[in-house]
Amino acid sequence: MSGTENVRRRRNVIAASVAAGVLLAGGGGVYLAATASGEATPAGAGGAAADAAGSPPPLRLEGGNGGAGIAPGEPDPGGGPQGTVYTAKGPLPHGPSSAAVHRPEGLVTSAEVTRLAEALGISGSPVLDGQVWTIRPEKDGSGPRLDVARKAPGNWTYSWYDGGPVGDTCLKGKACPPPGEAKPSRGGSPVSEAAARAAAAPILKVLGQDDAKVTASQVMDGSVRVVNADPVIGGLPTYGWSTGLHIGPDGRAVAGSGMLDEPAEGATYPVIGAAKALAELNEKSKGTGPVRIGGCATDPPAGVDGNGKGDPAGVDGGGKGDAPAAPCQSIAEVAPPTEVPVTGAVFGLAAKDVAGERVLVPAWLFTADPVDAAPYTVVETAVAPEYLSPPVKPTPPEQGTAPVRQVESYRADEGGRKLTVTFWGGVCSTYTVAAQETPESVTVRITEAPTDPDRVCVAMAVEVSKTVALEDPLGARTVVDAASGQPVPRR
């Protein structure tokens, strides 16, 4: 029996249970899951036997202890300098007492890749190129291409490419297109949401995601309908593990990305309720606080340099000098925190990076419903805090060496084809960002160049954002910081 058949058999059992989100309602909510027999039992009760065998290992969630997670294009859950306060509009559900982490295991087979290719309408047999299964267009390089990472969960990307002559075979007088350049939009009108869902259904079925939560409201390039599917795994809804499909005007998939294999159930952890999770979320969403603005309107006092440090020339004959004055800074006024109502709470699984691996961690998925914007989802890890290890802090650079610019966060735009990375830089340098892509990850590297190497620069940190284009949609691939080798959290 293949790994996919095992997944299908397991999902048939899972489909009989209801992994429900609990909306806020009077009297408070207790998270219950309906079993196949129709009886209600507390979710996670099955983990008691596993816990009896010993405590699970602590989780070190890279990029922090699983604070506010958010989808690309949605507001910053931290709310900037003034912060955000999320307020529940009604009692919050208690949730289960424990839940399992889900981790990718094993290797993707050629047969699994072939089934996905057939669902996408791609002909040909997959070939293993290093650690990637690939089906590439032949002849002039035009046509569909599918790449699937051999290592589970089998991150995959599908695109349609225009080929044509390259290099020395280019016709003189015409610019040679880069190999593998993405095919532009064909024009036309986008299909309806219902038609896009119908076109995506056979592909989602092959992926074992026919019970996923599907949205199809987004349109790209005026003619391509985007279908996003968040699968149900282990009987729970997921966040950050989605499948994305681009449906063209002719009703066929022209691009897509996701994970081929479902992760396996791992260790079971005690979890916190929605009320405590919301309190943790608010603690992490306080904002950055008052902003100090540097810069002196006049020369600094005698004996003090522009950074507020004492100058030996200012010391009197007795070897004593005036205390160094504070650097020239003022505090910008900060508005009160933004209050955002929370109208729903769902217990589920959220994608997090643990030891360089993308895993699904128990989490609360809150529906934030601001008065002046569309509702969005904010995520807070539900694993009990005592089972979370603090993140590893990067080693500071040695004295006299140039600082290493580490990427703090990223967001994906234009259907995942562009990454905007944020990091701390200086005021006297320019920065560029480059991306190296594999089917499993995208590694971003920051390069710094002083604008005037001979000029004395004020040591002032500023937040910098730079955008880089990707050859393939980001999909579920992990974004890795080249400087630290660590996954970058998504904003």
CSV table of C-alpha atoms in Angstrom, one decimal:
chain,number,residue,atom,x,y,z
A,1,MET,CA,0.0,0.0,0.0
A,2,SER,CA,1.5,3.4,-1.0
A,3,GLY,CA,2.0,6.3,1.3
A,4,THR,CA,-0.8,8.2,-0.4
A,5,GLU,CA,-3.2,5.3,0.1
A,6,ASN,CA,-2.4,5.3,3.7
A,7,VAL,CA,-3.2,9.0,3.8
A,8,ARG,CA,-6.5,8.5,2.1
A,9,ARG,CA,-7.5,5.7,4.5
A,10,ARG,CA,-6.6,7.9,7.5
A,11,ARG,CA,-8.5,10.8,6.0
A,12,ASN,CA,-11.6,8.7,5.6
A,13,VAL,CA,-11.6,8.2,9.3
A,14,ILE,CA,-10.8,11.8,10.0
A,15,ALA,CA,-13.6,13.0,7.8
A,16,ALA,CA,-16.1,11.5,10.2
A,17,SER,CA,-15.1,13.9,12.9
A,18,VAL,CA,-15.9,17.6,12.9
A,19,ALA,CA,-12.9,19.8,13.7
A,20,ALA,CA,-15.0,22.9,14.4
A,21,GLY,CA,-14.1,26.5,15.0
A,22,VAL,CA,-16.1,27.8,17.9
A,23,LEU,CA,-17.7,31.2,17.4
A,24,LEU,CA,-18.2,33.4,20.3
A,25,ALA,CA,-21.6,32.8,21.8
A,26,GLY,CA,-23.4,33.4,25.1
A,27,GLY,CA,-22.6,31.1,28.0
A,28,GLY,CA,-19.0,30.4,26.8
A,29,GLY,CA,-17.9,27.6,24.6
A,30,VAL,CA,-16.4,24.2,25.3
A,31,TYR,CA,-14.5,22.8,22.3
A,32,LEU,CA,-16.1,19.5,21.4
A,33,ALA,CA,-15.4,17.2,18.4
A,34,ALA,CA,-18.1,14.9,17.1
A,35,THR,CA,-16.8,11.3,16.7
A,36,ALA,CA,-17.8,8.9,14.0
A,37,SER,CA,-20.4,7.4,16.4
A,38,GLY,CA,-21.9,10.8,16.9
A,39,GLU,CA,-20.8,11.2,20.6
A,40,ALA,CA,-19.2,14.4,21.7
A,41,THR,CA,-15.8,14.1,23.4
A,42,PRO,CA,-13.2,16.7,24.4
A,43,ALA,CA,-10.8,17.1,21.5
A,44,GLY,CA,-7.3,15.9,22.3
A,45,ALA,CA,-8.4,13.4,24.9
A,46,GLY,CA,-6.7,10.7,23.0
A,47,GLY,CA,-3.4,12.3,23.8
A,48,ALA,CA,-3.6,11.5,27.5
A,49,ALA,CA,-2.1,8.0,27.0
A,50,ALA,CA,0.8,9.5,25.0
A,51,ASP,CA,1.4,12.0,27.8
A,52,ALA,CA,1.5,9.3,30.4
A,53,ALA,CA,4.5,7.8,28.7
A,54,GLY,CA,6.5,11.0,29.4
A,55,SER,CA,6.5,14.7,28.8
A,56,PRO,CA,7.0,15.8,25.2
A,57,PRO,CA,10.2,17.6,24.2
A,58,PRO,CA,10.1,21.4,24.4
A,59,LEU,CA,9.4,23.3,21.2
A,60,ARG,CA,11.7,26.1,20.0
A,61,LEU,CA,9.6,28.1,17.5
A,62,GLU,CA,12.0,30.0,15.3
A,63,GLY,CA,11.2,33.6,14.9
A,64,GLY,CA,9.8,33.8,18.4
A,65,ASN,CA,7.4,31.7,20.6
A,66,GLY,CA,4.7,31.7,18.0
A,67,GLY,CA,3.3,35.1,18.5
A,68,ALA,CA,0.8,36.9,16.2
A,69,GLY,CA,0.8,35.2,12.9
A,70,ILE,CA,-0.9,36.8,9.9
A,71,ALA,CA,-1.5,36.3,6.2
A,72,PRO,CA,0.2,38.4,3.6
A,73,GLY,CA,-1.5,41.6,2.7
A,74,GLU,CA,-3.3,41.8,6.1
A,75,PRO,CA,-2.7,44.4,8.7
A,76,ASP,CA,0.3,44.1,11.0
A,77,PRO,CA,-1.1,42.4,14.2
A,78,GLY,CA,1.4,44.4,16.3
A,79,GLY,CA,-0.1,47.7,15.1
A,80,GLY,CA,3.2,49.5,14.7
A,81,PRO,CA,4.5,51.8,17.5
A,82,GLN,CA,1.1,52.3,19.2
A,83,GLY,CA,0.3,48.6,19.3
A,84,THR,CA,-3.0,46.8,19.0
A,85,VAL,CA,-5.5,45.6,21.7
A,86,TYR,CA,-7.7,42.6,20.6
A,87,THR,CA,-11.0,42.6,22.5
A,88,ALA,CA,-13.3,39.5,22.5
A,89,LYS,CA,-17.0,40.3,21.8
A,90,GLY,CA,-18.4,37.6,23.9
A,91,PRO,CA,-17.2,34.6,26.0
A,92,LEU,CA,-14.2,32.6,24.5
A,93,PRO,CA,-14.2,28.8,24.1
A,94,HIS,CA,-12.1,26.7,26.5
A,95,GLY,CA,-10.7,24.3,23.8
A,96,PRO,CA,-9.2,20.9,24.3
A,97,SER,CA,-6.7,20.1,27.1
A,98,SER,CA,-4.1,18.7,24.7
A,99,ALA,CA,-3.3,18.5,21.0
A,100,ALA,CA,-0.7,17.0,18.8
A,101,VAL,CA,2.0,18.6,16.6
A,102,HIS,CA,2.1,17.3,13.0
A,103,ARG,CA,5.4,16.8,11.3
A,104,PRO,CA,6.3,15.9,7.7
A,105,GLU,CA,7.7,12.3,7.4
A,106,GLY,CA,9.2,10.2,4.7
A,107,LEU,CA,9.8,10.7,1.0
A,108,VAL,CA,7.5,11.6,-1.9
A,109,THR,CA,7.2,8.8,-4.6
A,110,SER,CA,7.2,9.1,-8.3
A,111,ALA,CA,3.6,7.7,-8.4
A,112,GLU,CA,2.4,10.5,-6.1
A,113,VAL,CA,4.0,13.1,-8.4
A,114,THR,CA,2.4,11.4,-11.5
A,115,ARG,CA,-1.1,11.5,-9.9
A,116,LEU,CA,-0.7,15.3,-9.2
A,117,ALA,CA,0.6,15.9,-12.7
A,118,GLU,CA,-2.3,14.1,-14.3
A,119,ALA,CA,-4.7,16.2,-12.2
A,120,LEU,CA,-3.0,19.3,-13.4
A,121,GLY,CA,-3.2,18.1,-17.0
A,122,ILE,CA,0.6,17.6,-17.4
A,123,SER,CA,1.9,14.7,-19.5
A,124,GLY,CA,5.2,13.0,-19.0
A,125,SER,CA,7.0,11.1,-16.3
A,126,PRO,CA,8.7,12.7,-13.3
A,127,VAL,CA,12.5,12.6,-13.3
A,128,LEU,CA,14.5,12.8,-10.1
A,129,ASP,CA,16.9,15.8,-10.4
A,130,GLY,CA,18.9,15.7,-7.1
A,131,GLN,CA,16.3,15.9,-4.4
A,132,VAL,CA,13.5,17.3,-6.7
A,133,TRP,CA,11.0,15.4,-8.8
A,134,THR,CA,10.5,17.4,-12.0
A,135,ILE,CA,8.4,17.2,-15.2
A,136,ARG,CA,9.8,19.8,-17.6
A,137,PRO,CA,8.6,20.9,-21.1
A,138,GLU,CA,10.6,19.5,-24.0
A,139,LYS,CA,11.7,20.9,-27.3
A,140,ASP,CA,11.8,24.7,-27.1
A,141,GLY,CA,11.1,24.8,-23.3
A,142,SER,CA,7.5,26.0,-23.6
A,143,GLY,CA,4.7,24.4,-21.7
A,144,PRO,CA,3.9,23.3,-18.1
A,145,ARG,CA,6.5,22.5,-15.5
A,146,LEU,CA,6.0,20.7,-12.2
A,147,ASP,CA,8.7,20.6,-9.5
A,148,VAL,CA,8.1,18.5,-6.3
A,149,ALA,CA,10.6,18.2,-3.4
A,150,ARG,CA,11.4,14.6,-2.7
A,151,LYS,CA,11.4,15.2,1.0
A,152,ALA,CA,8.0,15.3,2.7
A,153,PRO,CA,5.8,17.2,2.8
A,154,GLY,CA,6.7,17.5,-0.9
A,155,ASN,CA,6.6,21.3,-1.5
A,156,TRP,CA,5.4,21.6,-5.2
A,157,THR,CA,5.2,24.4,-7.7
A,158,TYR,CA,3.5,24.4,-11.1
A,159,SER,CA,3.9,27.0,-13.8
A,160,TRP,CA,3.4,27.4,-17.5
A,161,TYR,CA,6.4,28.7,-19.3
A,162,ASP,CA,7.1,30.2,-22.7
A,163,GLY,CA,10.3,28.9,-24.1
A,164,GLY,CA,12.0,30.0,-27.3
A,165,PRO,CA,15.6,30.4,-28.4
A,166,VAL,CA,18.1,31.5,-25.8
A,167,GLY,CA,21.8,32.2,-25.8
A,168,ASP,CA,23.6,31.9,-29.1
A,169,THR,CA,20.4,30.7,-30.9
A,170,CYS,CA,18.7,34.0,-30.4
A,171,LEU,CA,17.8,35.9,-33.6
A,172,LYS,CA,20.0,39.0,-34.0
A,173,GLY,CA,18.3,42.2,-33.3
A,174,LYS,CA,15.9,40.7,-30.7
A,175,ALA,CA,16.4,40.4,-27.0
A,176,CYS,CA,16.7,36.9,-25.7
A,177,PRO,CA,14.1,36.0,-23.1
A,178,PRO,CA,15.4,34.5,-19.8
A,179,PRO,CA,15.1,30.7,-19.8
A,180,GLY,CA,11.9,29.7,-18.0
A,181,GLU,CA,10.3,33.1,-18.1
A,182,ALA,CA,6.7,32.9,-16.8
A,183,LYS,CA,4.0,33.1,-19.4
A,184,PRO,CA,2.1,36.4,-19.3
A,185,SER,CA,-1.6,36.7,-18.9
A,186,ARG,CA,-3.6,35.7,-22.0
A,187,GLY,CA,-6.2,38.3,-21.3
A,188,GLY,CA,-9.9,37.7,-21.2
A,189,SER,CA,-12.4,37.6,-18.3
A,190,PRO,CA,-11.8,35.6,-15.1
A,191,VAL,CA,-14.1,32.6,-14.6
A,192,SER,CA,-16.7,32.8,-11.8
A,193,GLU,CA,-15.8,31.8,-8.2
A,194,ALA,CA,-18.0,28.7,-8.7
A,195,ALA,CA,-16.3,27.7,-11.9
A,196,ALA,CA,-12.9,28.2,-10.3
A,197,ARG,CA,-13.8,26.0,-7.3
A,198,ALA,CA,-15.1,23.3,-9.7
A,199,ALA,CA,-11.8,23.5,-11.7
A,200,ALA,CA,-9.8,23.1,-8.5
A,201,ALA,CA,-11.8,20.3,-7.0
A,202,PRO,CA,-10.2,17.4,-8.9
A,203,ILE,CA,-6.7,18.7,-8.0
A,204,LEU,CA,-7.6,19.1,-4.3
A,205,LYS,CA,-9.1,15.6,-4.3
A,206,VAL,CA,-5.8,14.1,-5.5
A,207,LEU,CA,-4.0,16.1,-2.7
A,208,GLY,CA,-6.5,14.7,-0.2
A,209,GLN,CA,-7.9,18.2,0.5
A,210,ASP,CA,-11.4,17.8,-0.8
A,211,ASP,CA,-12.6,18.9,2.6
A,212,ALA,CA,-10.5,22.0,2.7
A,213,LYS,CA,-11.8,25.5,3.4
A,214,VAL,CA,-11.8,27.1,-0.1
A,215,THR,CA,-11.9,30.8,-1.1
A,216,ALA,CA,-11.8,32.1,-4.7
A,217,SER,CA,-12.5,35.8,-4.4
A,218,GLN,CA,-9.0,37.0,-5.6
A,219,VAL,CA,-8.3,37.9,-9.2
A,220,MET,CA,-4.8,38.5,-10.6
A,221,ASP,CA,-3.9,40.3,-13.8
A,222,GLY,CA,-7.5,40.9,-14.5
A,223,SER,CA,-8.2,37.4,-15.8
A,224,VAL,CA,-6.8,34.8,-13.5
A,225,ARG,CA,-8.9,33.6,-10.6
A,226,VAL,CA,-7.0,32.5,-7.5
A,227,VAL,CA,-8.2,29.5,-5.4
A,228,ASN,CA,-6.8,29.1,-1.9
A,229,ALA,CA,-7.5,26.0,0.0
A,230,ASP,CA,-6.7,25.5,3.7
A,231,PRO,CA,-6.8,21.7,4.4
A,232,VAL,CA,-8.2,19.9,7.5
A,233,ILE,CA,-5.5,17.9,9.1
A,234,GLY,CA,-5.9,15.6,12.1
A,235,GLY,CA,-9.5,16.8,12.3
A,236,LEU,CA,-8.5,20.4,12.7
A,237,PRO,CA,-8.5,23.4,10.4
A,238,THR,CA,-5.1,24.7,9.4
A,239,TYR,CA,-3.4,28.1,8.9
A,240,GLY,CA,-0.3,28.6,6.7
A,241,TRP,CA,-0.5,25.2,5.0
A,242,SER,CA,-2.6,26.2,2.1
A,243,THR,CA,-2.7,25.1,-1.5
A,244,GLY,CA,-2.9,27.9,-4.1
A,245,LEU,CA,-4.2,27.4,-7.7
A,246,HIS,CA,-4.4,30.0,-10.5
A,247,ILE,CA,-7.3,29.3,-12.8
A,248,GLY,CA,-7.1,30.9,-16.2
A,249,PRO,CA,-10.0,32.3,-18.3
A,250,ASP,CA,-10.4,28.9,-20.1
A,251,GLY,CA,-11.1,27.2,-16.7
A,252,ARG,CA,-7.7,25.4,-16.5
A,253,ALA,CA,-5.1,25.7,-13.8
A,254,VAL,CA,-2.1,27.7,-15.1
A,255,ALA,CA,-0.1,27.9,-11.9
A,256,GLY,CA,-0.1,26.5,-8.4
A,257,SER,CA,1.8,25.5,-5.3
A,258,GLY,CA,1.4,23.7,-2.1
A,259,MET,CA,2.3,20.5,-0.2
A,260,LEU,CA,1.8,17.0,-1.7
A,261,ASP,CA,1.8,14.9,1.5
A,262,GLU,CA,-0.1,15.3,4.7
A,263,PRO,CA,2.1,15.6,7.8
A,264,ALA,CA,2.0,12.8,10.4
A,265,GLU,CA,0.8,13.2,13.9
A,266,GLY,CA,3.6,13.7,16.4
A,267,ALA,CA,4.0,14.5,20.1
A,268,THR,CA,1.0,15.7,22.1
A,269,TYR,CA,1.3,18.8,24.2
A,270,PRO,CA,-0.9,20.5,26.8
A,271,VAL,CA,-2.6,23.5,25.4
A,272,ILE,CA,-4.1,26.8,26.7
A,273,GLY,CA,-7.6,28.1,26.2
A,274,ALA,CA,-8.7,30.9,23.9
A,275,ALA,CA,-8.8,33.5,26.7
A,276,LYS,CA,-5.2,32.9,27.8
A,277,ALA,CA,-4.1,32.8,24.2
A,278,LEU,CA,-5.8,36.1,23.5
A,279,ALA,CA,-4.0,37.6,26.5
A,280,GLU,CA,-0.7,36.3,25.2
A,281,LEU,CA,-1.5,37.8,21.8
A,282,ASN,CA,-2.2,41.2,23.3
A,283,GLU,CA,1.1,41.0,25.3
A,284,LYS,CA,3.0,40.6,22.1
A,285,SER,CA,0.9,43.2,20.2
A,286,LYS,CA,1.8,46.1,22.5
A,287,GLY,CA,3.8,47.7,19.7
A,288,THR,CA,7.3,49.1,19.6
A,289,GLY,CA,6.5,52.1,21.9
A,290,PRO,CA,7.6,55.7,21.6
A,291,VAL,CA,9.8,56.5,18.6
A,292,ARG,CA,13.0,58.4,19.4
A,293,ILE,CA,14.0,60.8,16.7
A,294,GLY,CA,17.7,61.6,16.5
A,295,GLY,CA,19.3,64.8,15.1
A,296,CYS,CA,20.6,68.0,16.7
A,297,ALA,CA,19.4,71.3,15.6
A,298,THR,CA,22.6,72.9,17.0
A,299,ASP,CA,26.1,71.7,17.7
A,300,PRO,CA,26.3,69.3,20.6
A,301,PRO,CA,27.6,70.7,23.9
A,302,ALA,CA,31.4,71.0,24.4
A,303,GLY,CA,32.9,67.8,25.5
A,304,VAL,CA,30.1,65.7,24.0
A,305,ASP,CA,30.1,64.2,20.5
A,306,GLY,CA,27.1,63.7,18.4
A,307,ASN,CA,26.4,60.3,20.0
A,308,GLY,CA,26.3,61.7,23.5
A,309,LYS,CA,29.8,60.4,24.5
A,310,GLY,CA,32.3,62.4,26.5
A,311,ASP,CA,35.3,63.9,24.6
A,312,PRO,CA,38.6,63.7,26.4
A,313,ALA,CA,39.3,67.3,25.3
A,314,GLY,CA,36.5,68.5,27.5
A,315,VAL,CA,38.1,67.2,30.7
A,316,ASP,CA,39.4,69.9,33.1
A,317,GLY,CA,42.9,70.1,34.5
A,318,GLY,CA,41.8,68.1,37.6
A,319,GLY,CA,41.0,65.1,35.4
A,320,LYS,CA,37.3,65.7,36.0
A,321,GLY,CA,34.8,66.6,33.4
A,322,ASP,CA,31.1,67.3,33.2
A,323,ALA,CA,28.8,64.3,32.9
A,324,PRO,CA,28.2,63.4,29.3
A,325,ALA,CA,25.0,65.0,28.0
A,326,ALA,CA,22.3,62.8,26.5
A,327,PRO,CA,22.3,62.5,22.7
A,328,CYS,CA,20.1,64.9,20.9
A,329,GLN,CA,16.8,63.0,20.7
A,330,SER,CA,13.1,63.7,21.1
A,331,ILE,CA,10.2,61.3,21.6
A,332,ALA,CA,7.5,61.4,19.0
A,333,GLU,CA,4.0,61.4,20.2
A,334,VAL,CA,2.3,58.0,20.0
A,335,ALA,CA,-1.4,57.5,19.5
A,336,PRO,CA,-3.3,55.2,21.8
A,337,PRO,CA,-3.4,51.5,20.9
A,338,THR,CA,-5.7,50.4,18.1
A,339,GLU,CA,-8.7,48.5,19.5
A,340,VAL,CA,-9.8,45.6,17.2
A,341,PRO,CA,-12.9,43.4,18.0
A,342,VAL,CA,-12.4,39.7,18.0
A,343,THR,CA,-15.6,38.0,16.7
A,344,GLY,CA,-14.5,34.4,16.4
A,345,ALA,CA,-12.1,31.8,17.8
A,346,VAL,CA,-11.1,28.5,16.2
A,347,PHE,CA,-8.8,25.9,17.6
A,348,GLY,CA,-6.6,24.5,14.9
A,349,LEU,CA,-3.1,24.0,13.6
A,350,ALA,CA,-0.7,26.8,12.4
A,351,ALA,CA,2.4,26.4,10.4
A,352,LYS,CA,5.6,27.2,12.3
A,353,ASP,CA,9.3,26.6,11.8
A,354,VAL,CA,10.9,24.2,14.4
A,355,ALA,CA,14.6,23.3,14.0
A,356,GLY,CA,14.6,24.4,10.4
A,357,GLU,CA,11.5,22.3,9.6
A,358,ARG,CA,8.0,23.5,8.8
A,359,VAL,CA,5.5,21.8,11.2
A,360,LEU,CA,1.9,22.3,12.2
A,361,VAL,CA,1.5,23.4,15.8
A,362,PRO,CA,-1.7,23.7,17.9
A,363,ALA,CA,-2.9,27.2,17.8
A,364,TRP,CA,-5.9,29.5,18.2
A,365,LEU,CA,-7.1,31.2,15.1
A,366,PHE,CA,-8.8,34.5,16.0
A,367,THR,CA,-11.1,36.4,13.6
A,368,ALA,CA,-10.2,40.1,14.0
A,369,ASP,CA,-13.0,42.4,12.7
A,370,PRO,CA,-11.9,46.1,12.6
A,371,VAL,CA,-14.6,48.7,12.0
A,372,ASP,CA,-12.7,50.3,9.1
A,373,ALA,CA,-11.3,47.2,7.3
A,374,ALA,CA,-12.1,43.7,6.2
A,375,PRO,CA,-11.9,40.9,8.8
A,376,TYR,CA,-8.6,39.0,9.0
A,377,THR,CA,-7.1,36.1,10.9
A,378,VAL,CA,-4.6,36.5,13.8
A,379,VAL,CA,-2.9,33.4,15.1
A,380,GLU,CA,-1.5,32.6,18.6
A,381,THR,CA,0.3,29.4,19.5
A,382,ALA,CA,-1.8,27.3,21.9
A,383,VAL,CA,1.0,25.1,23.3
A,384,ALA,CA,1.4,25.7,27.0
A,385,PRO,CA,4.2,28.2,27.6
A,386,GLU,CA,6.2,25.9,29.8
A,387,TYR,CA,6.7,23.6,26.7
A,388,LEU,CA,8.1,26.4,24.5
A,389,SER,CA,11.9,27.1,24.6
A,390,PRO,CA,13.1,30.7,24.0
A,391,PRO,CA,14.4,31.4,20.5
A,392,VAL,CA,18.1,31.3,19.9
A,393,LYS,CA,19.5,34.8,19.9
A,394,PRO,CA,22.0,35.6,17.1
A,395,THR,CA,25.6,36.2,18.2
A,396,PRO,CA,26.4,39.9,18.0
A,397,PRO,CA,29.3,40.8,15.7
A,398,GLU,CA,32.7,41.2,17.1
A,399,GLN,CA,34.0,44.7,17.9
A,400,GLY,CA,35.1,46.5,14.8
A,401,THR,CA,33.4,44.2,12.3
A,402,ALA,CA,30.6,45.3,10.0
A,403,PRO,CA,27.1,44.3,11.3
A,404,VAL,CA,25.4,41.4,9.6
A,405,ARG,CA,22.0,42.4,8.3
A,406,GLN,CA,19.5,39.7,9.4
A,407,VAL,CA,16.0,39.7,7.9
A,408,GLU,CA,13.4,40.3,10.6
A,409,SER,CA,10.3,39.4,8.6
A,410,TYR,CA,8.8,39.1,5.2
A,411,ARG,CA,5.5,39.4,3.3
A,412,ALA,CA,4.5,37.9,0.0
A,413,ASP,CA,2.7,40.0,-2.7
A,414,GLU,CA,1.4,39.5,-6.2
A,415,GLY,CA,0.4,35.9,-5.6
A,416,GLY,CA,3.7,35.0,-4.0
A,417,ARG,CA,5.8,36.2,-6.9
A,418,LYS,CA,7.4,39.1,-4.9
A,419,LEU,CA,8.9,39.1,-1.4
A,420,THR,CA,9.3,42.2,0.6
A,421,VAL,CA,11.8,41.7,3.4
A,422,THR,CA,12.3,43.9,6.4
A,423,PHE,CA,15.5,44.4,8.4
A,424,TRP,CA,17.4,46.9,10.4
A,425,GLY,CA,20.0,49.0,8.6
A,426,GLY,CA,22.0,52.2,8.9
A,427,VAL,CA,21.3,55.7,7.5
A,428,CYS,CA,24.6,55.8,5.5
A,429,SER,CA,24.3,52.7,3.4
A,430,THR,CA,22.2,51.4,0.5
A,431,TYR,CA,20.9,47.8,0.5
A,432,THR,CA,20.0,45.2,-2.1
A,433,VAL,CA,18.3,41.9,-1.7
A,434,ALA,CA,18.8,38.7,-3.7
A,435,ALA,CA,16.9,35.4,-3.6
A,436,GLN,CA,18.1,31.9,-4.2
A,437,GLU,CA,15.2,29.5,-4.9
A,438,THR,CA,14.8,25.7,-4.5
A,439,PRO,CA,11.5,23.8,-4.4
A,440,GLU,CA,11.8,23.6,-0.6
A,441,SER,CA,13.0,27.1,0.4
A,442,VAL,CA,13.8,30.7,-0.7
A,443,THR,CA,17.1,32.0,0.8
A,444,VAL,CA,17.3,35.8,0.9
A,445,ARG,CA,20.6,37.7,1.3
A,446,ILE,CA,21.1,41.3,2.1
A,447,THR,CA,24.0,43.2,0.6
A,448,GLU,CA,25.1,46.5,2.1
A,449,ALA,CA,27.1,49.2,0.4
A,450,PRO,CA,28.2,52.5,2.2
A,451,THR,CA,27.1,55.5,0.3
A,452,ASP,CA,30.3,57.4,1.2
A,453,PRO,CA,32.9,55.1,2.8
A,454,ASP,CA,35.1,58.1,3.8
A,455,ARG,CA,32.4,59.9,5.6
A,456,VAL,CA,31.8,59.5,9.4
A,457,CYS,CA,28.4,58.1,9.8
A,458,VAL,CA,25.9,58.6,12.7
A,459,ALA,CA,25.2,55.3,14.3
A,460,MET,CA,21.4,55.3,13.9
A,461,ALA,CA,19.3,52.2,13.1
A,462,VAL,CA,16.4,52.5,10.7
A,463,GLU,CA,13.9,49.9,9.5
A,464,VAL,CA,14.5,49.0,5.9
A,465,SER,CA,12.2,47.2,3.5
A,466,LYS,CA,13.3,45.8,0.1
A,467,THR,CA,11.5,43.8,-2.5
A,468,VAL,CA,12.8,41.0,-4.7
A,469,ALA,CA,11.0,39.1,-7.5
A,470,LEU,CA,10.8,35.3,-7.5
A,471,GLU,CA,10.9,33.0,-10.5
A,472,ASP,CA,8.1,30.8,-9.1
A,473,PRO,CA,5.3,31.7,-6.6
A,474,LEU,CA,6.5,31.3,-3.0
A,475,GLY,CA,3.7,28.9,-2.1
A,476,ALA,CA,4.5,26.9,1.0
A,477,ARG,CA,8.3,27.2,0.7
A,478,THR,CA,10.2,28.4,3.8
A,479,VAL,CA,11.9,31.8,3.5
A,480,VAL,CA,15.5,31.5,5.0
A,481,ASP,CA,17.8,34.3,6.0
A,482,ALA,CA,21.2,33.7,4.4
A,483,ALA,CA,23.0,35.6,7.2
A,484,SER,CA,21.7,33.4,10.1
A,485,GLY,CA,20.6,30.3,8.3
A,486,GLN,CA,17.3,30.6,10.2
A,487,PRO,CA,13.7,30.7,8.8
A,488,VAL,CA,12.2,34.2,8.5
A,489,PRO,CA,8.8,34.8,10.2
A,490,ARG,CA,6.0,35.9,8.0
A,491,ARG,CA,4.1,39.2,8.6
